[in-house]
Amino acid sequence: MIKKLKPKERMKIPRAIMPEQDPQVRNRNFDEVPCGLTEEQALTEAMRCLDCPKQPCVAGCPVEVDIPGFINLILEKDFAGAARRIKATNSLPAICGRVCPQEEQCEQVCIVGKKHKPVAIGHLERFVADYERDNDLVQLPEIAPPTGLKVAIVGSGPSGLTVAGDLVKLGHDVTIFEALHKPGGVLVYGIPEFRLPKAIVQAECDVLAQMGVKFQNSTVIGKLDTVDELFEQGFDAVFIGTGAGLPNFMGIEGENLIGIYSANEYLTRSNLMGAFKGEETDTPIIHGNNVAVLGGGNTAMDSVRTGLRLGAENAYIVYRRSEVEMPARIEEIHHAKAEGIQFHLLTNPIRFIGDENGKVKAMELIKMELGEPDASGRRRPVPIEGSNYIMEVDLVVVAIGNSSNPLVQATTPGLDTNKWGNITVNEETMETSRKGVYAGGDIVTGGATVILAAGAGKVAARAMHKYLMEEIKK
Amino acid sequence: MPKVIENQPLSDMIWKMKVEVPRLVTKAKAGQFVIIRVNETGERVPMSIAGLDRDAGLLTVIYQVVGKTSALMTTIEAGGEISDCVGPLGLPTHVKKWGTACVVGGGIGIAPIYPISQAWKEVGNKVHAIIGSRNKDLLFYEEEHRAVADELHICTDDGSYGHHGFVSDVLKNLIDSGEKIDMVMAIGPVPMMRVVANLTKEYDVPTWVSLNPLMIDGTGMCGGCRVSVGGETKFACVEGPDFDGHKVDFDLLVSRLSAYRDQERTAMKKLLENPKCQLTKAVRAFKYPN
């Protein structure tokens, strides 16, 4: 047991810095970038928590993890117990410990952070989840007796997996329908191995399967079966978590040239289909020498860092606003810069230029300046006339967001959507306009984060359980 | 994993596979497609539906050996399995009573026009079927088409069977003979669909073509299958695969289909040189043109 330190002494401990692969080494491999805290680091970091009575961190977490509780268990060296404490409210700690923007959530409101750097909650979460998994200490949570009620979940991304975990624990019979051949959604096709190893996603899905969740991969709801047919087949409630959907393009000249990918396609080829493994797998991918990624979000960072790892000499981010407006996590921007990514900010493409074989060879860019704030509150970028220039590129990845995928909405009469085609829900319950049908994640919000999707899943699961027990079971 | 019930060559490079996917088969309609993954390291390849046996729950696909994945498909024996078969994907072909309709299949396209011919016939159309291939050996599904179409027209490029000429020549003769065609569906190699579309444009006969761009997920997520139709970018997987042939940018389609040509050829070369791979003698003798 670690001796009790006074708050002042605790505050003096510097925040743990997670060891990372050297930027000049990692930018040519697909291994995970941060290596995780050591046990000693985790214990020291845990001492930095003041265990304050207000617990603002818990309120800052979209899934209300008992953060002081799990940190106290770390201090007692009960690492697996700490992991289980997190899992009481968050089924996916190894994933969230890696990809959550903690700096905008739990860590942003940490009391220690008012004067010093906040407690590294995300690092600790990852540490205990990895400890539990790597030491084979994963225990299945207690499962309530069967309710005899059946739940269908459409999509196996972060929201669907969260709903599945929560409802199976409560004794419901849960089936997840996934369109692709592997479960995980964006965690598998979108986020690269160097940021989220796929073995971790698979391990989380394996645990759900052991808890009784049934996975039906390669099943496209809206094509094979409709939501109404799921009800006819005996499901009592349906959750729709189909994700972001159709990639947006810029709509400029030359955009269909060979060598211009959507980020979804580029990342799916590399991650889900395994093209980053070279000849081990059959799905080809274009290896660019001069790779430009359009956009400033996390997906853009994932794409440009993938381009570098696949051998690019120059890998550029081209973004029409300045760095302050970039939606990507600061950590990801830092990682990208350290690896040698070149940033062309306040720059926008106006056309792509192809060679005689229809392959992209260059793009014309124009410089931008920031004007008056727009509807989003961010200053609107305005082109500077006559500032055009040509950039040589042989691979372009368009990472400017997604529109909603209409497959489920179009085949579900009475399911209300907004003007962008996203499903509208009661935010307190995630219930849609159709009775017994709930939705969450990017199909509701448009492109957002893993943890917001998981948070929506949490809310939906609670409401679905209530609905099932009060209106169906009786 | 879906079970393969039958897999056999119709000619050296054209094969027929039947896969047991009962739920998919009850839902699938003419003109839709599936995505197949042969094994765990395999790519996802879209395949047209060439037949649906709803009683037995069997899907038929007809495929031509053009590279590593299709060559690997030939090695799966009846009773074996493929990793995935997902679908039905894409929108079904429009089925209504046009009056007199003509389905045109060139090469491998002879297969997917068969269920369309059936569907159009069932709703009361008079159906002409024109099927053509390079030579007699490459022709298949003659009896199937004959059993459905009101009139079957056969042609070969080398004149070894049926009319000597292209499917477009036969269609032109048919129209010139005074038969008023109200709707055409053409499926086959891109140059063939282009020629048919150009011809029917002259005669002002509406014409659908079924496009075959590269795809990954097949549900609209990747955008790899984008094609240009009437100057607008469309995702063939969710907005197609059928489009107005008079508006399709065939040059772009041809170009985008060649995106991975070098990688495809390298992969195929390696496979053909691998003595462990159970290829038929004919398939092992595969050569790329020029």
Short mmCIF file of C-alpha atoms in Angstrom, two decimals, chain A residues 179-181 189 216 218-220 223-225 229 245-247 249 255-258 260-262 264-265 268-269 273 279-286 357-358 405 407, chain B residues 23-24 27 32 37 39 41-44 68 72 84 86-91 216-217 219-224 226 228 233 235 238 252 255-256 258-260 263 270:
data_model
loop_
_atom_site.label_atom_id
_atom_site.label_comp_id
_atom_site.label_asym_id
_atom_site.label_seq_id
_atom_site.Cartn_x
_atom_site.Cartn_y
_atom_site.Cartn_z
CA ALA A 179 -22.40 -5.39 -43.22
CA LEU A 180 -18.66 -6.07 -43.48
CA HIS A 181 -16.96 -9.40 -42.91
CA TYR A 189 -11.97 -0.33 -41.15
CA GLN A 216 -23.92 -11.98 -37.95
CA SER A 218 -21.71 -9.91 -43.99
CA THR A 219 -25.35 -9.01 -43.39
CA VAL A 220 -26.57 -5.74 -44.85
CA LYS A 223 -30.79 -5.03 -48.32
CA LEU A 224 -31.00 -8.56 -46.92
CA ASP A 225 -33.61 -7.82 -44.27
CA GLU A 229 -38.56 -7.87 -41.13
CA GLY A 245 -21.87 6.35 -44.43
CA LEU A 246 -21.20 8.03 -47.73
CA PRO A 247 -17.89 9.89 -48.15
CA PHE A 249 -15.97 14.72 -52.20
CA GLU A 255 -11.79 14.25 -58.79
CA ASN A 256 -12.42 10.82 -60.33
CA LEU A 257 -8.86 10.41 -61.58
CA ILE A 258 -7.01 7.27 -60.52
CA ILE A 260 -7.83 10.00 -55.65
CA TYR A 261 -9.39 8.10 -52.79
CA SER A 262 -11.94 8.92 -50.15
CA ASN A 264 -12.89 5.66 -46.16
CA GLU A 265 -11.60 3.76 -49.17
CA THR A 268 -10.47 0.42 -45.52
CA ARG A 269 -8.03 -0.95 -48.08
CA MET A 273 -8.44 -5.48 -46.07
CA GLU A 279 1.68 -9.25 -50.35
CA GLU A 280 0.20 -11.16 -47.41
CA THR A 281 -3.19 -9.98 -48.56
CA ASP A 282 -4.75 -9.61 -52.01
CA THR A 283 -6.30 -6.14 -51.83
CA PRO A 284 -4.13 -3.64 -53.68
CA ILE A 285 -3.47 -0.07 -52.60
CA ILE A 286 -1.77 2.78 -54.39
CA ASN A 357 -3.37 7.27 -68.23
CA GLY A 358 -5.98 9.04 -66.16
CA ASN A 405 -25.88 6.31 -45.50
CA LEU A 407 -29.75 2.10 -46.72
CA ARG B 23 -31.64 -15.94 -47.23
CA LEU B 24 -29.80 -13.92 -49.85
CA LYS B 27 -34.29 -11.45 -51.33
CA GLN B 32 -28.45 -6.94 -58.26
CA ARG B 37 -14.39 -13.02 -50.68
CA ASN B 39 -10.53 -16.71 -48.46
CA THR B 41 -6.63 -12.91 -47.15
CA GLY B 42 -8.78 -12.38 -50.22
CA GLU B 43 -10.09 -9.18 -51.74
CA ARG B 44 -13.78 -8.33 -51.98
CA LYS B 68 -5.60 -13.97 -59.00
CA LEU B 72 -8.35 -18.91 -56.91
CA ASP B 84 -18.08 -14.51 -47.62
CA VAL B 86 -22.76 -10.68 -49.06
CA GLY B 87 -25.82 -9.21 -50.70
CA PRO B 88 -28.05 -8.63 -52.42
CA LEU B 89 -26.40 -5.30 -53.23
CA GLY B 90 -27.30 -2.49 -55.57
CA LEU B 91 -30.71 -1.64 -56.97
CA ILE B 216 -14.79 -2.69 -51.57
CA ASP B 217 -17.75 -2.58 -49.19
CA THR B 219 -22.79 -0.30 -49.37
CA GLY B 220 -21.75 3.26 -50.27
CA MET B 221 -19.10 3.63 -47.61
CA CYS B 222 -15.89 3.71 -49.66
CA GLY B 223 -16.78 5.59 -52.85
CA GLY B 224 -14.32 3.52 -54.87
CA ARG B 226 -17.73 6.14 -58.50
CA SER B 228 -19.85 9.59 -64.05
CA THR B 233 -20.63 11.42 -59.99
CA PHE B 235 -21.73 5.48 -56.53
CA VAL B 238 -25.90 2.04 -54.12
CA LEU B 252 -13.69 7.14 -67.15
CA SER B 255 -9.61 4.19 -66.95
CA ARG B 256 -10.65 3.51 -63.36
CA SER B 258 -7.19 -0.17 -64.91
CA ALA B 259 -6.11 1.43 -61.61
CA TYR B 260 -4.35 -1.66 -60.27
CA GLN B 263 -0.39 -5.08 -59.16
CA LYS B 270 3.00 -15.32 -58.84
#
